[in-house]
XYZ file of C-alpha atoms in Angstrom:
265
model
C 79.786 52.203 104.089
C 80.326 50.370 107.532
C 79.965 47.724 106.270
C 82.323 47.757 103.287
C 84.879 49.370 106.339
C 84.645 46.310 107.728
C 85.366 44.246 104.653
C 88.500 46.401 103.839
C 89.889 46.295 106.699
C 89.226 42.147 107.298
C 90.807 41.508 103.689
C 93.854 44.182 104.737
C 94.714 41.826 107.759
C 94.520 38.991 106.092
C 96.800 40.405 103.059
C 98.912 40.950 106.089
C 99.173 38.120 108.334
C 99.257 35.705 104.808
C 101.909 32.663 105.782
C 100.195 32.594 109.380
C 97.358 30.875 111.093
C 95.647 34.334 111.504
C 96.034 34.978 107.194
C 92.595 33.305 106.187
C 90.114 34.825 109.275
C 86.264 34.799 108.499
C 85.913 37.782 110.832
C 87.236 39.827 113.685
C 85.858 41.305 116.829
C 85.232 45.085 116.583
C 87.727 45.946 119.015
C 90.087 45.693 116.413
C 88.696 48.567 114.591
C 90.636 50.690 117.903
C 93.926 49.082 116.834
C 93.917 50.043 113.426
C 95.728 53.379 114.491
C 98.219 51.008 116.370
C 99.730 49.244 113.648
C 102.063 52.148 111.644
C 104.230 52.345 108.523
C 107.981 52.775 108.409
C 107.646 56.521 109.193
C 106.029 56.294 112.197
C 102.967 58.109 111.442
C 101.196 56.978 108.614
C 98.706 54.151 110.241
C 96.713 50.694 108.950
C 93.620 52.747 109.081
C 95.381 55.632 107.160
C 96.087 52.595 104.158
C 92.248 51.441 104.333
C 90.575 54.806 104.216
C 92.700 55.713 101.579
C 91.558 52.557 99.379
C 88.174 53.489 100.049
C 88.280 56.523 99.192
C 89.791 55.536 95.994
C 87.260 53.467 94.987
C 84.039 54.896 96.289
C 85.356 58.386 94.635
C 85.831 56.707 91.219
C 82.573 54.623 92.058
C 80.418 57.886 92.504
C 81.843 60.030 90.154
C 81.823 57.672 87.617
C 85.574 57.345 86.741
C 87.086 54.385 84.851
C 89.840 53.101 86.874
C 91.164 51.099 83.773
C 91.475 54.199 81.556
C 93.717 57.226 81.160
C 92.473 59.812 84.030
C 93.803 62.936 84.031
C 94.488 65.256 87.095
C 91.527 67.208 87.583
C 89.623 63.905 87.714
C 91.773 62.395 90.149
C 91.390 65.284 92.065
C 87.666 65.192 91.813
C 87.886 61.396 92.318
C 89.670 61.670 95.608
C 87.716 64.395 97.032
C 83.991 62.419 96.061
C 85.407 59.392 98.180
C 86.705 61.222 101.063
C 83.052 63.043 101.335
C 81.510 59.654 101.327
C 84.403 58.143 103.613
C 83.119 60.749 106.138
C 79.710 60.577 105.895
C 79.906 57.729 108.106
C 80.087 59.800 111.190
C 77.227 60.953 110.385
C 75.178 58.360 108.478
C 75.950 56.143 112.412
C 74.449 59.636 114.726
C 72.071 57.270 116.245
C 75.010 54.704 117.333
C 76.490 57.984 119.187
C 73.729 58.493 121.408
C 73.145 54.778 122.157
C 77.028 55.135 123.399
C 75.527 57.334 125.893
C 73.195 55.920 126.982
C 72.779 52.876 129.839
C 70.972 49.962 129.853
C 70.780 49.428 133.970
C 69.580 53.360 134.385
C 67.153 52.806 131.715
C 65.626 50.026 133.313
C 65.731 51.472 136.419
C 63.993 54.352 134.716
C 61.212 52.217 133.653
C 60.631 50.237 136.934
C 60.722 53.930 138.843
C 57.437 55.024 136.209
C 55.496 51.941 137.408
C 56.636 52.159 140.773
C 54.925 55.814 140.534
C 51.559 55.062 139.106
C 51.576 52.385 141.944
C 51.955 55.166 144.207
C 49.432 57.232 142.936
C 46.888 54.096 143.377
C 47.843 54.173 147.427
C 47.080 58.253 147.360
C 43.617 57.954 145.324
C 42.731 55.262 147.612
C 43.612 57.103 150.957
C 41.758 60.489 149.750
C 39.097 57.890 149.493
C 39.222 56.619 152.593
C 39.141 60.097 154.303
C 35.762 60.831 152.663
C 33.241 61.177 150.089
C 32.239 64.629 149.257
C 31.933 66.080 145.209
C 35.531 67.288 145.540
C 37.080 63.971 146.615
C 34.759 62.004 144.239
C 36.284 64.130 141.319
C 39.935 64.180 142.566
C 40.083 59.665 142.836
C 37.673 59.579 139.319
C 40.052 61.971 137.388
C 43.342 60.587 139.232
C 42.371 56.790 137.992
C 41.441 57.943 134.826
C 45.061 58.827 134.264
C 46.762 56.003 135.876
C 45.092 54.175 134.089
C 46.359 55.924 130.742
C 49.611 55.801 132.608
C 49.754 52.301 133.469
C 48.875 51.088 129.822
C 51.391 53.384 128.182
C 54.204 52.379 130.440
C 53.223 48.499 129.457
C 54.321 49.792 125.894
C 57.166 51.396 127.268
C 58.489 47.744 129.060
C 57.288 45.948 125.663
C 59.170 48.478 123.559
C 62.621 48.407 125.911
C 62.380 44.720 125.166
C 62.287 44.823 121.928
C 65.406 46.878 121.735
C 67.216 45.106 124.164
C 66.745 42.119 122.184
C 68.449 44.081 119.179
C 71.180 44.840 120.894
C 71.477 41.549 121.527
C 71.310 40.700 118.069
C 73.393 43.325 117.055
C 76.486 42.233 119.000
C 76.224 38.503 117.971
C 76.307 39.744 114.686
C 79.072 42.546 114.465
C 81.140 41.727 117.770
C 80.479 37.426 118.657
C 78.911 36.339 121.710
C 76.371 38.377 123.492
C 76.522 36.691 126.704
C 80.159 37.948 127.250
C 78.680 41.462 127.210
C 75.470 40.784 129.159
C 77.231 43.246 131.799
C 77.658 46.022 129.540
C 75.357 45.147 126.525
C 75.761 48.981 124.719
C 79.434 48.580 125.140
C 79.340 47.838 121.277
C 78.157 51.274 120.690
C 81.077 52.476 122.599
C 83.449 50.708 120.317
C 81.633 52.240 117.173
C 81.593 56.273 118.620
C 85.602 55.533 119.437
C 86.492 54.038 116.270
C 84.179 57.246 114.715
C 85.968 59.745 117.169
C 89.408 58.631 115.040
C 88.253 57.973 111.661
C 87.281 61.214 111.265
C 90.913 62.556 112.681
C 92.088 60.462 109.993
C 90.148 61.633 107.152
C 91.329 64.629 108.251
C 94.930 64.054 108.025
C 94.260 62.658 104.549
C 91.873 65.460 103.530
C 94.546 67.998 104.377
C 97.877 65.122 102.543
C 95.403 65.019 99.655
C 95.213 69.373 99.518
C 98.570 69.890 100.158
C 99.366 67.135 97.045
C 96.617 69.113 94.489
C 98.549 72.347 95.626
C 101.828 70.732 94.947
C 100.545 69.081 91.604
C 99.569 72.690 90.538
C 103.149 73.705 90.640
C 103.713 70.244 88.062
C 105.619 68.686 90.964
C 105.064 64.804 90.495
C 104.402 63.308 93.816
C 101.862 61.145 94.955
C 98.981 61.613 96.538
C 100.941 60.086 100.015
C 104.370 58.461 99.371
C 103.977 56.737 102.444
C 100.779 55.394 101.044
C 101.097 54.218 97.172
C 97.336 53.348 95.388
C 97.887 50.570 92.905
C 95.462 49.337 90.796
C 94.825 45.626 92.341
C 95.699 47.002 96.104
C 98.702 45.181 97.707
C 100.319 46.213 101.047
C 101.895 49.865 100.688
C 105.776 49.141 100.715
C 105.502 51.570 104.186
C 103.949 48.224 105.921
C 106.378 45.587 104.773
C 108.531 45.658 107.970
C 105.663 44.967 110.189
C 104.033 41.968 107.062
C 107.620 40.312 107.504
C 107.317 40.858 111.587
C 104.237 39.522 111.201
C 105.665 36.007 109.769
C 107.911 35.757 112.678
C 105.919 35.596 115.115
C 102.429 34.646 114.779
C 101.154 34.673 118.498
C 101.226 38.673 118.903
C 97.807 40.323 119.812
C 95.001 40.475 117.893
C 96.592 44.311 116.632
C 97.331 42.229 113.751
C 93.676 43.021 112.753
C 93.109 39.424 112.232
């Protein structure tokens, strides 16, 4: 589902900026995904990301519950349709949990946490050796043989501690050339990508709340056989275009090419 968030929003952009030298962009840095709620219709409220989660949820609804776009629907299974996707469109939050609590976490005070256990059983070896020194009686003998019996435990499990905090540091490093460019621009603050997800997260869901509650208000509405759309702000054609709500900023857009990367380009 990321993933195919990512593609939406990368083909939006490039719907948008067409005519420019941002219109045909391979990719985009994920600190667009924070803009999204930046770039707003003709009303004022209604938002890029508003547009995209809509489409999604258009599709993935008619792709799970098995609707033929291309044939007649009627209302219940539009309603049904829109309701599957928007389920789906929010499972994200919690399908990425795990990205939320690397957002939390730091990569210096981890380290640091590491060197500190080593540092320890280090310690320990200067006690058991002192006791040692002070004499040799059953009691001492037991204290340094039971003592090095767990440092030595310790030290081998905190070698697959450093060995496994490698290992994930190099997939964070992997992880950020692949969604976000080059990792050696974040080497200060290499689970900053994580805090771009858990952001973007924090305000999709507000947004597929705003939609949830557009979409009830419309089924209410439709009960009472008024014909409105699901948003008029937000129109769902078949092949998706740019809602009309976005065509001020599209023709902006064409003006003036060297505006921030807001332009989700």
């Amino acid at each position: 589902m990321f993933l195919k968030l990512l593609e939406a929003v990368l083909k939006t952009g490039n719907r948008m900026n067409v005519g420019t030298n941002r219109g045909d962009a391979l990719a985009f840095k994920l600190d667009t995904l924070l803009k999204l709620v930046d770039v707003k219709g003709a009303d004022g409220k209604t938002t890029l990301l508003h547009f995209v989660v809509q489409e999604i949820i258009r599709t993935e609804g008619a792709r799970h519950s098995g609707m033929d776009q291309s044939s007649n629907s009627t209302a219940n299974d539009e309603v049904k349709c829109r309701r599957v996707g928007l389920q789906v469109v929010s499972g994200l939050t919690t399908e990425l949990v795990s990205v939320k609590k690397a957002a939390a976490m730091d990569s210096d005070i981890l380290s640091s946490d590491v060197n500190k256990l080593s540092k320890g059983i280090g310690n320990i070896r200067d006690v058991v050796r002192l006791v040692e020194s002070m004499g040799s009686d059953d009691n001492t003998r037991k204290f340094s043989e039971n003592m090095n019996q767990f440092a030595m435990a310790a030290e081998e499990e905190i070698i697959r501690i450093q060995a496994q905090e490698s290992v994930a540091m190099s997939l964070v490093k992997e992880i950020t050339e692949y969604f976000h460019g080059d990792s050696a621009k974040e080497e200060a603050h290499p689970f900053r990508i994580f805090m771009v997800v858990r952001d973007f997260l924090a305000v999709l869901d507000r947004v597929c709340k705003e939609v949830g509650s557009v979409n009830d208000r419309t089924i209410v509405t439709s009960a009472h056989r008024l014909p409105i759309p699901v948003n008029p702000m937000l129109p769902v054609p078949v092949n998706p275009t740019l809602p009309q709500a976005f065509l001020p900023f599209h023709r902006r857009q064409r003006d003036n090419s060297s505006d921030d990367e807001s332009s989700c380009s």
